[in-house]
Amino acid sequence: MNTYSNHEWKKFFKSRGIKEELIEEYLKYISLLNRNKVPIIFEIEHFSYLTGIKLELLYKMIYGSSCFYRTFYIEKKSSSDFREITVPYPSLKSVQDWINKNILSTLKVHYNAHGYVKNKSIKTNAQKHINQKELYKIDLKDFFPSIGIERIINQFKILGYSKNVSFYLASLCCYNGKLTQGSPTSPTLSNAVTFKLDKRLTSLAKKNNLIYTRYVDDIGISGENIHYNLQKLFLEIIKDEGFIVNHKKTYLNKETSNKRLLAGVSIQEEKLTIPRKMKRKLKQEVYFVSKYGIKSHMLNIKNKSPYYYESLLGKLKYWNYIETNSTEAQILIKKLEESRT
């Protein structure tokens, strides 16, 4: 219905007996949404019509969101820690997919954001910091849950939606009033919310001849000299923008030859690698799989995952991607694939 002209909308409203003063307000609302190239949504009933989701079910999703999610844990690539993933059930996911496709694609993303951005990745993020004397790595604590519903409501208001519609859309994208890692809408919304943070940190970095990037919750700042007072300024901006710094994972690395990790990628002078610990573990796993068979090995390590093979293969392909066609990684991939035949 966005293709309707204002004249056609006016004619439609008059046919419904809507007062002239209200029609003018509606037309202003429509014009704003059209300028921002997002779907026109007047109320929750209208949204129900657009998505094909029954109104009663939408209300349940909005006011009882916790019933529409499940939580599980996955092992992080670069450590033995686990990451909590909370994903929506298919009914809610279909609504979030609609919002993602039709609305969120218009939101601004800063050029120094590398996570969940087309043609950018964990690799492009790390590449920016190759051959830099110092690297200041900042970790944002509880990144997705730290973004509350009010900030999400504001993103929809920026696009031109009314207060009510913004609340409904934000509620459909939040779990217990916060963003969650696992929802299809969270990546784009988190990048939109952090736009101002990225802009301020980029500005401070540029003024001091430094390089700034952010990959989701991992911030990297590199250059010739990142002195203590400058570090404090970066942290103050992060706090001012409503984010929490994980000081346990925040550090300054002054030596290019030392262990230098950014978002799980090891930066070694002029090249990128995966951490040695991860390499050793992968080599060991492939060795045992090829020697004893995948079922025996899984039984021995008490791993019951039906996706163990796919997970192991994925990690090896990740290694091959980061190190750009690594001969060692390719040999291991071939060995693993042969062990399954």
mmCIF file of C-alpha atoms in Angstrom:
data_model
loop_
_atom_site.group_PDB
_atom_site.id
_atom_site.type_symbol
_atom_site.label_atom_id
_atom_site.label_comp_id
_atom_site.label_asym_id
_atom_site.label_seq_id
_atom_site.Cartn_x
_atom_site.Cartn_y
_atom_site.Cartn_z
ATOM 1 C CA MET A 1 0.000 0.000 0.000
ATOM 2 C CA ASN A 2 3.052 2.274 0.097
ATOM 3 C CA THR A 3 2.589 2.715 -3.650
ATOM 4 C CA TYR A 4 -0.648 4.676 -3.107
ATOM 5 C CA SER A 5 -0.399 8.422 -3.733
ATOM 6 C CA ASN A 6 -1.509 10.928 -1.084
ATOM 7 C CA HIS A 7 -4.541 11.665 -3.245
ATOM 8 C CA GLU A 8 -5.536 7.975 -3.228
ATOM 9 C CA TRP A 9 -5.013 7.769 0.523
ATOM 10 C CA LYS A 10 -7.141 10.877 1.027
ATOM 11 C CA LYS A 11 -9.888 9.380 -1.096
ATOM 12 C CA PHE A 12 -9.698 6.143 0.908
ATOM 13 C CA PHE A 13 -9.915 7.952 4.262
ATOM 14 C CA LYS A 14 -12.888 10.049 3.115
ATOM 15 C CA SER A 15 -14.710 6.909 2.015
ATOM 16 C CA ARG A 16 -14.303 5.654 5.596
ATOM 17 C CA GLY A 17 -15.841 8.828 7.041
ATOM 18 C CA ILE A 18 -12.637 10.055 8.710
ATOM 19 C CA LYS A 19 -12.598 13.749 9.676
ATOM 20 C CA GLU A 20 -10.559 16.184 7.575
ATOM 21 C CA GLU A 21 -8.171 17.176 10.395
ATOM 22 C CA LEU A 22 -7.391 13.519 11.082
ATOM 23 C CA ILE A 23 -6.838 12.856 7.393
ATOM 24 C CA GLU A 24 -4.149 15.566 7.308
ATOM 25 C CA GLU A 25 -2.391 13.955 10.284
ATOM 26 C CA TYR A 26 -2.527 10.547 8.603
ATOM 27 C CA LEU A 27 -1.108 11.981 5.370
ATOM 28 C CA LYS A 28 1.842 13.538 7.249
ATOM 29 C CA TYR A 29 2.469 10.168 8.900
ATOM 30 C CA ILE A 30 2.340 8.372 5.537
ATOM 31 C CA SER A 31 4.691 10.894 3.900
ATOM 32 C CA LEU A 32 7.291 10.438 6.650
ATOM 33 C CA LEU A 33 7.213 6.640 6.360
ATOM 34 C CA ASN A 34 7.381 6.849 2.578
ATOM 35 C CA ARG A 35 10.447 9.100 2.786
ATOM 36 C CA ASN A 36 12.145 6.511 4.983
ATOM 37 C CA LYS A 37 11.069 3.724 2.596
ATOM 38 C CA VAL A 38 9.362 1.608 5.244
ATOM 39 C CA PRO A 39 5.907 -0.008 5.233
ATOM 40 C CA ILE A 40 2.970 2.087 6.368
ATOM 41 C CA ILE A 41 1.575 0.647 9.616
ATOM 42 C CA PHE A 42 -1.258 2.489 11.354
ATOM 43 C CA GLU A 43 -1.971 0.148 14.247
ATOM 44 C CA ILE A 44 -1.476 -3.414 15.473
ATOM 45 C CA GLU A 45 -4.585 -4.523 13.542
ATOM 46 C CA HIS A 46 -3.032 -3.167 10.353
ATOM 47 C CA PHE A 47 0.239 -4.975 11.134
ATOM 48 C CA SER A 48 -1.766 -8.202 11.620
ATOM 49 C CA TYR A 49 -3.238 -7.735 8.143
ATOM 50 C CA LEU A 50 0.179 -7.053 6.549
ATOM 51 C CA THR A 51 1.887 -10.073 8.113
ATOM 52 C CA GLY A 52 -1.027 -12.500 7.967
ATOM 53 C CA ILE A 53 -0.604 -13.252 11.703
ATOM 54 C CA LYS A 54 -3.784 -13.361 13.783
ATOM 55 C CA LEU A 55 -4.232 -10.413 16.137
ATOM 56 C CA GLU A 56 -4.718 -12.639 19.191
ATOM 57 C CA LEU A 57 -1.404 -14.400 18.516
ATOM 58 C CA LEU A 58 0.394 -11.080 17.991
ATOM 59 C CA TYR A 59 -0.797 -9.845 21.380
ATOM 60 C CA LYS A 60 0.515 -13.021 23.008
ATOM 61 C CA MET A 61 3.896 -12.457 21.342
ATOM 62 C CA ILE A 62 3.988 -8.829 22.486
ATOM 63 C CA TYR A 63 2.939 -9.313 26.106
ATOM 64 C CA GLY A 64 4.186 -12.861 26.753
ATOM 65 C CA SER A 65 7.391 -12.967 24.738
ATOM 66 C CA SER A 66 9.191 -15.438 27.048
ATOM 67 C CA CYS A 67 6.774 -18.197 25.941
ATOM 68 C CA PHE A 68 7.972 -17.857 22.350
ATOM 69 C CA TYR A 69 11.701 -18.507 22.906
ATOM 70 C CA ARG A 70 14.007 -21.399 23.740
ATOM 71 C CA THR A 71 17.553 -21.186 25.126
ATOM 72 C CA PHE A 72 20.609 -23.346 24.472
ATOM 73 C CA TYR A 73 24.397 -23.006 24.742
ATOM 74 C CA ILE A 74 27.177 -23.343 22.169
ATOM 75 C CA GLU A 75 30.926 -23.547 22.679
ATOM 76 C CA LYS A 76 32.919 -20.500 21.619
ATOM 77 C CA LYS A 77 35.465 -21.059 18.809
ATOM 78 C CA SER A 78 38.433 -19.589 20.623
ATOM 79 C CA SER A 79 37.843 -20.881 24.166
ATOM 80 C CA SER A 80 36.132 -23.490 26.308
ATOM 81 C CA ASP A 81 33.460 -20.962 27.345
ATOM 82 C CA PHE A 82 29.855 -21.257 26.245
ATOM 83 C CA ARG A 83 27.653 -18.626 24.636
ATOM 84 C CA GLU A 84 23.960 -18.397 25.555
ATOM 85 C CA ILE A 85 21.667 -18.385 22.529
ATOM 86 C CA THR A 86 17.985 -17.568 22.889
ATOM 87 C CA VAL A 87 16.028 -18.122 19.682
ATOM 88 C CA PRO A 88 12.384 -17.478 18.825
ATOM 89 C CA TYR A 89 10.034 -20.322 17.950
ATOM 90 C CA PRO A 90 8.929 -20.432 14.263
ATOM 91 C CA SER A 91 5.744 -18.391 14.794
ATOM 92 C CA LEU A 92 7.592 -15.407 16.285
ATOM 93 C CA LYS A 93 10.602 -15.884 14.000
ATOM 94 C CA SER A 94 8.354 -15.450 10.957
ATOM 95 C CA VAL A 95 7.206 -12.075 12.340
ATOM 96 C CA GLN A 96 10.792 -11.034 13.092
ATOM 97 C CA ASP A 97 11.858 -12.105 9.597
ATOM 98 C CA TRP A 98 9.123 -9.855 8.165
ATOM 99 C CA ILE A 99 10.299 -6.907 10.277
ATOM 100 C CA ASN A 100 13.909 -7.588 9.326
ATOM 101 C CA LYS A 101 13.213 -7.752 5.602
ATOM 102 C CA ASN A 102 10.696 -4.934 5.288
ATOM 103 C CA ILE A 103 11.777 -2.420 7.948
ATOM 104 C CA LEU A 104 15.223 -2.946 9.454
ATOM 105 C CA SER A 105 17.111 -3.037 6.150
ATOM 106 C CA THR A 106 16.682 0.760 6.025
ATOM 107 C CA LEU A 107 18.465 1.440 9.346
ATOM 108 C CA LYS A 108 21.869 3.135 9.344
ATOM 109 C CA VAL A 109 24.994 1.078 10.082
ATOM 110 C CA HIS A 110 28.348 2.777 10.696
ATOM 111 C CA TYR A 111 31.124 1.975 8.202
ATOM 112 C CA ASN A 112 33.409 0.817 11.035
ATOM 113 C CA ALA A 113 30.950 -1.862 12.166
ATOM 114 C CA HIS A 114 32.052 -5.253 10.789
ATOM 115 C CA GLY A 115 29.651 -7.689 12.478
ATOM 116 C CA TYR A 116 26.473 -8.718 10.615
ATOM 117 C CA VAL A 117 27.298 -6.344 7.756
ATOM 118 C CA LYS A 118 27.320 -7.335 4.077
ATOM 119 C CA ASN A 119 30.834 -7.833 2.627
ATOM 120 C CA LYS A 120 32.376 -7.465 6.100
ATOM 121 C CA SER A 121 33.396 -10.114 8.606
ATOM 122 C CA ILE A 122 35.516 -11.098 11.579
ATOM 123 C CA LYS A 123 38.407 -11.191 9.096
ATOM 124 C CA THR A 124 37.918 -7.703 7.611
ATOM 125 C CA ASN A 125 37.648 -6.414 11.177
ATOM 126 C CA ALA A 126 41.054 -7.845 12.192
ATOM 127 C CA GLN A 127 42.740 -6.875 8.903
ATOM 128 C CA LYS A 128 42.345 -3.184 9.751
ATOM 129 C CA HIS A 129 44.746 -3.619 12.689
ATOM 130 C CA ILE A 130 47.604 -5.444 10.951
ATOM 131 C CA ASN A 131 51.058 -3.884 11.387
ATOM 132 C CA GLN A 132 49.994 -1.482 14.137
ATOM 133 C CA LYS A 133 52.345 -0.882 17.067
ATOM 134 C CA GLU A 134 49.659 -0.876 19.774
ATOM 135 C CA LEU A 135 46.242 -2.494 19.987
ATOM 136 C CA TYR A 136 43.655 -1.514 22.578
ATOM 137 C CA LYS A 137 41.036 -4.239 22.768
ATOM 138 C CA ILE A 138 37.747 -3.406 24.536
ATOM 139 C CA ASP A 139 35.069 -6.006 25.268
ATOM 140 C CA LEU A 140 31.451 -4.929 25.782
ATOM 141 C CA LYS A 141 29.783 -6.947 28.539
ATOM 142 C CA ASP A 142 26.418 -8.673 27.904
ATOM 143 C CA PHE A 143 26.162 -6.828 24.604
ATOM 144 C CA PHE A 144 22.702 -7.840 23.352
ATOM 145 C CA PRO A 145 20.942 -7.923 26.760
ATOM 146 C CA SER A 146 22.441 -4.511 27.574
ATOM 147 C CA ILE A 147 20.252 -3.026 24.831
ATOM 148 C CA GLY A 148 16.835 -2.459 26.392
ATOM 149 C CA ILE A 149 13.461 -2.070 24.736
ATOM 150 C CA GLU A 150 13.375 1.737 25.097
ATOM 151 C CA ARG A 151 16.351 2.040 22.771
ATOM 152 C CA ILE A 152 14.651 -0.286 20.274
ATOM 153 C CA ILE A 153 11.400 1.706 20.455
ATOM 154 C CA ASN A 154 13.447 4.798 19.632
ATOM 155 C CA GLN A 155 14.866 3.144 16.491
ATOM 156 C CA PHE A 156 11.353 2.589 15.144
ATOM 157 C CA LYS A 157 10.371 6.158 16.076
ATOM 158 C CA ILE A 158 13.378 7.444 14.104
ATOM 159 C CA LEU A 159 11.944 5.672 11.050
ATOM 160 C CA GLY A 160 8.698 7.601 11.562
ATOM 161 C CA TYR A 161 6.428 5.107 13.327
ATOM 162 C CA SER A 162 3.970 6.255 15.968
ATOM 163 C CA LYS A 163 4.588 5.622 19.666
ATOM 164 C CA ASN A 164 2.139 2.694 19.752
ATOM 165 C CA VAL A 165 3.424 1.020 16.588
ATOM 166 C CA SER A 166 7.047 1.498 17.723
ATOM 167 C CA PHE A 167 6.227 -0.205 21.022
ATOM 168 C CA TYR A 168 4.567 -3.169 19.309
ATOM 169 C CA LEU A 169 7.422 -3.642 16.827
ATOM 170 C CA ALA A 170 10.089 -3.316 19.541
ATOM 171 C CA SER A 171 8.272 -5.803 21.803
ATOM 172 C CA LEU A 172 8.188 -8.329 18.976
ATOM 173 C CA CYS A 173 11.984 -7.997 18.684
ATOM 174 C CA CYS A 174 12.759 -8.224 22.424
ATOM 175 C CA TYR A 175 12.896 -11.017 24.983
ATOM 176 C CA ASN A 176 11.986 -9.896 28.521
ATOM 177 C CA GLY A 177 12.456 -6.277 27.473
ATOM 178 C CA LYS A 178 15.927 -6.744 25.936
ATOM 179 C CA LEU A 179 17.609 -7.863 22.741
ATOM 180 C CA THR A 180 18.718 -11.469 22.651
ATOM 181 C CA GLN A 181 21.437 -13.261 20.741
ATOM 182 C CA GLY A 182 19.523 -15.628 18.487
ATOM 183 C CA SER A 183 16.766 -13.418 17.075
ATOM 184 C CA PRO A 184 17.078 -12.487 13.390
ATOM 185 C CA THR A 185 16.312 -8.844 14.218
ATOM 186 C CA SER A 186 18.968 -8.427 16.950
ATOM 187 C CA PRO A 187 22.063 -7.974 14.723
ATOM 188 C CA THR A 188 20.646 -5.095 12.657
ATOM 189 C CA LEU A 189 19.010 -3.430 15.651
ATOM 190 C CA SER A 190 22.205 -3.645 17.716
ATOM 191 C CA ASN A 191 24.189 -2.062 14.869
ATOM 192 C CA ALA A 192 21.611 0.731 14.606
ATOM 193 C CA VAL A 193 21.680 1.387 18.362
ATOM 194 C CA THR A 194 25.503 1.494 18.359
ATOM 195 C CA PHE A 195 25.680 3.892 15.382
ATOM 196 C CA LYS A 196 26.250 6.901 17.627
ATOM 197 C CA LEU A 197 28.807 4.970 19.722
ATOM 198 C CA ASP A 198 30.709 3.970 16.565
ATOM 199 C CA LYS A 199 30.578 7.563 15.291
ATOM 200 C CA ARG A 200 31.950 9.060 18.529
ATOM 201 C CA LEU A 201 34.702 6.462 18.949
ATOM 202 C CA THR A 202 35.698 6.798 15.273
ATOM 203 C CA SER A 203 35.940 10.572 15.678
ATOM 204 C CA LEU A 204 38.166 10.290 18.764
ATOM 205 C CA ALA A 205 40.346 7.690 17.047
ATOM 206 C CA LYS A 206 40.787 9.827 13.916
ATOM 207 C CA LYS A 207 41.782 12.878 15.942
ATOM 208 C CA ASN A 208 44.585 10.815 17.454
ATOM 209 C CA ASN A 209 45.671 9.070 14.213
ATOM 210 C CA LEU A 210 44.235 5.743 15.367
ATOM 211 C CA ILE A 211 42.163 3.024 13.676
ATOM 212 C CA TYR A 212 38.791 2.011 15.141
ATOM 213 C CA THR A 213 36.574 -1.003 14.371
ATOM 214 C CA ARG A 214 33.810 -2.911 16.126
ATOM 215 C CA TYR A 215 32.827 -6.523 15.564
ATOM 216 C CA VAL A 216 29.604 -6.964 17.608
ATOM 217 C CA ASP A 217 30.889 -6.667 21.212
ATOM 218 C CA ASP A 218 34.615 -6.543 20.357
ATOM 219 C CA ILE A 219 36.110 -3.092 19.889
ATOM 220 C CA GLY A 220 39.583 -2.682 18.401
ATOM 221 C CA ILE A 221 41.612 0.549 18.483
ATOM 222 C CA SER A 222 45.133 0.527 17.097
ATOM 223 C CA GLY A 223 47.963 2.864 16.183
ATOM 224 C CA GLU A 224 51.322 4.267 17.241
ATOM 225 C CA ASN A 225 50.512 5.405 20.772
ATOM 226 C CA ILE A 226 47.362 4.862 22.865
ATOM 227 C CA HIS A 227 48.239 6.538 26.149
ATOM 228 C CA TYR A 228 46.380 6.022 29.428
ATOM 229 C CA ASN A 229 44.347 9.254 29.321
ATOM 230 C CA LEU A 230 43.193 8.417 25.812
ATOM 231 C CA GLN A 231 42.133 4.938 26.929
ATOM 232 C CA LYS A 232 40.033 6.574 29.662
ATOM 233 C CA LEU A 233 38.335 8.824 27.093
ATOM 234 C CA PHE A 234 37.304 5.819 24.980
ATOM 235 C CA LEU A 235 35.879 4.092 28.069
ATOM 236 C CA GLU A 236 33.998 7.240 29.124
ATOM 237 C CA ILE A 237 32.297 7.487 25.733
ATOM 238 C CA ILE A 238 31.252 3.824 25.948
ATOM 239 C CA LYS A 239 29.765 4.386 29.411
ATOM 240 C CA ASP A 240 28.058 7.600 28.258
ATOM 241 C CA GLU A 241 26.415 5.671 25.406
ATOM 242 C CA GLY A 242 24.912 3.178 27.868
ATOM 243 C CA PHE A 243 27.212 0.189 27.393
ATOM 244 C CA ILE A 244 29.216 -1.766 29.964
ATOM 245 C CA VAL A 245 32.922 -2.532 29.587
ATOM 246 C CA ASN A 246 34.136 -6.003 30.526
ATOM 247 C CA HIS A 247 37.403 -4.962 32.164
ATOM 248 C CA LYS A 248 38.607 -8.582 32.460
ATOM 249 C CA LYS A 249 38.776 -8.787 28.659
ATOM 250 C CA THR A 250 39.915 -5.223 28.028
ATOM 251 C CA TYR A 251 43.649 -4.632 27.612
ATOM 252 C CA LEU A 252 46.375 -2.729 25.762
ATOM 253 C CA ASN A 253 48.862 -4.761 23.753
ATOM 254 C CA LYS A 254 52.067 -2.866 23.025
ATOM 255 C CA GLU A 255 54.124 -5.524 21.265
ATOM 256 C CA THR A 256 53.299 -6.825 17.770
ATOM 257 C CA SER A 257 55.158 -10.058 18.519
ATOM 258 C CA ASN A 258 53.033 -10.848 21.576
ATOM 259 C CA LYS A 259 49.797 -12.826 21.563
ATOM 260 C CA ARG A 260 47.272 -10.462 20.034
ATOM 261 C CA LEU A 261 43.646 -11.515 19.709
ATOM 262 C CA LEU A 262 40.711 -9.524 18.353
ATOM 263 C CA ALA A 263 37.289 -11.183 18.197
ATOM 264 C CA GLY A 264 39.012 -14.581 18.312
ATOM 265 C CA VAL A 265 41.423 -13.823 15.453
ATOM 266 C CA SER A 266 45.155 -13.732 16.143
ATOM 267 C CA ILE A 267 46.980 -10.786 14.546
ATOM 268 C CA GLN A 268 50.603 -11.761 13.868
ATOM 269 C CA GLU A 269 52.442 -8.765 12.358
ATOM 270 C CA GLU A 270 51.477 -8.925 8.650
ATOM 271 C CA LYS A 271 49.101 -11.882 8.790
ATOM 272 C CA LEU A 272 46.007 -13.258 10.503
ATOM 273 C CA THR A 273 45.802 -16.693 12.123
ATOM 274 C CA ILE A 274 43.528 -18.596 14.443
ATOM 275 C CA PRO A 275 44.801 -19.107 18.035
ATOM 276 C CA ARG A 276 47.415 -21.862 18.530
ATOM 277 C CA LYS A 277 45.313 -23.500 21.231
ATOM 278 C CA MET A 278 42.437 -23.871 18.779
ATOM 279 C CA LYS A 279 44.773 -25.323 16.120
ATOM 280 C CA ARG A 280 46.155 -27.922 18.512
ATOM 281 C CA LYS A 281 42.681 -28.999 19.545
ATOM 282 C CA LEU A 282 41.462 -29.317 15.949
ATOM 283 C CA LYS A 283 44.524 -31.329 14.890
ATOM 284 C CA GLN A 284 44.008 -33.674 17.820
ATOM 285 C CA GLU A 285 40.332 -34.189 17.047
ATOM 286 C CA VAL A 286 40.949 -34.946 13.358
ATOM 287 C CA TYR A 287 43.740 -37.370 14.318
ATOM 288 C CA PHE A 288 41.483 -39.394 16.616
ATOM 289 C CA VAL A 289 38.547 -39.308 14.180
ATOM 290 C CA SER A 290 40.710 -40.574 11.291
ATOM 291 C CA LYS A 291 42.351 -43.259 13.488
ATOM 292 C CA TYR A 292 39.363 -44.663 15.395
ATOM 293 C CA GLY A 293 36.370 -43.478 13.372
ATOM 294 C CA ILE A 294 33.969 -40.679 14.215
ATOM 295 C CA LYS A 295 31.513 -42.808 16.231
ATOM 296 C CA SER A 296 34.209 -44.351 18.431
ATOM 297 C CA HIS A 297 35.812 -40.979 19.014
ATOM 298 C CA MET A 298 32.498 -39.359 19.953
ATOM 299 C CA LEU A 299 31.800 -42.230 22.338
ATOM 300 C CA ASN A 300 35.234 -41.831 23.894
ATOM 301 C CA ILE A 301 34.838 -38.073 24.495
ATOM 302 C CA LYS A 302 31.167 -38.527 25.502
ATOM 303 C CA ASN A 303 29.886 -36.200 22.788
ATOM 304 C CA LYS A 304 26.302 -36.997 21.782
ATOM 305 C CA SER A 305 25.739 -34.071 19.426
ATOM 306 C CA PRO A 306 24.203 -35.157 16.095
ATOM 307 C CA TYR A 307 26.086 -32.238 14.504
ATOM 308 C CA TYR A 308 29.577 -33.036 15.810
ATOM 309 C CA TYR A 309 30.992 -33.715 12.323
ATOM 310 C CA GLU A 310 29.447 -30.532 10.876
ATOM 311 C CA SER A 311 30.751 -28.505 13.818
ATOM 312 C CA LEU A 312 34.286 -29.856 13.440
ATOM 313 C CA LEU A 313 34.236 -29.312 9.676
ATOM 314 C CA GLY A 314 32.940 -25.777 10.193
ATOM 315 C CA LYS A 315 35.835 -24.945 12.541
ATOM 316 C CA LEU A 316 38.346 -26.259 10.019
ATOM 317 C CA LYS A 317 36.768 -24.182 7.241
ATOM 318 C CA TYR A 318 36.883 -21.169 9.549
ATOM 319 C CA TRP A 319 40.641 -21.781 9.968
ATOM 320 C CA ASN A 320 41.022 -22.039 6.182
ATOM 321 C CA TYR A 321 39.077 -18.773 5.718
ATOM 322 C CA ILE A 322 41.009 -16.743 8.294
ATOM 323 C CA GLU A 323 44.408 -17.896 7.004
ATOM 324 C CA THR A 324 43.363 -17.648 3.334
ATOM 325 C CA ASN A 325 43.587 -21.155 1.899
ATOM 326 C CA SER A 326 45.822 -22.649 4.582
ATOM 327 C CA THR A 327 47.522 -25.829 3.313
ATOM 328 C CA GLU A 328 47.444 -27.283 6.826
ATOM 329 C CA ALA A 329 43.729 -26.621 7.236
ATOM 330 C CA GLN A 330 42.942 -28.056 3.793
ATOM 331 C CA ILE A 331 44.833 -31.278 4.584
ATOM 332 C CA LEU A 332 42.830 -31.665 7.810
ATOM 333 C CA ILE A 333 39.548 -30.990 5.998
ATOM 334 C CA LYS A 334 40.388 -33.710 3.456
ATOM 335 C CA LYS A 335 41.326 -36.176 6.217
ATOM 336 C CA LEU A 336 38.087 -35.486 8.084
ATOM 337 C CA GLU A 337 35.957 -35.857 4.942
ATOM 338 C CA GLU A 338 37.715 -39.162 4.066
ATOM 339 C CA SER A 339 37.086 -40.503 7.569
ATOM 340 C CA ARG A 340 33.347 -40.257 6.980
ATOM 341 C CA THR A 341 33.296 -42.236 3.730
#
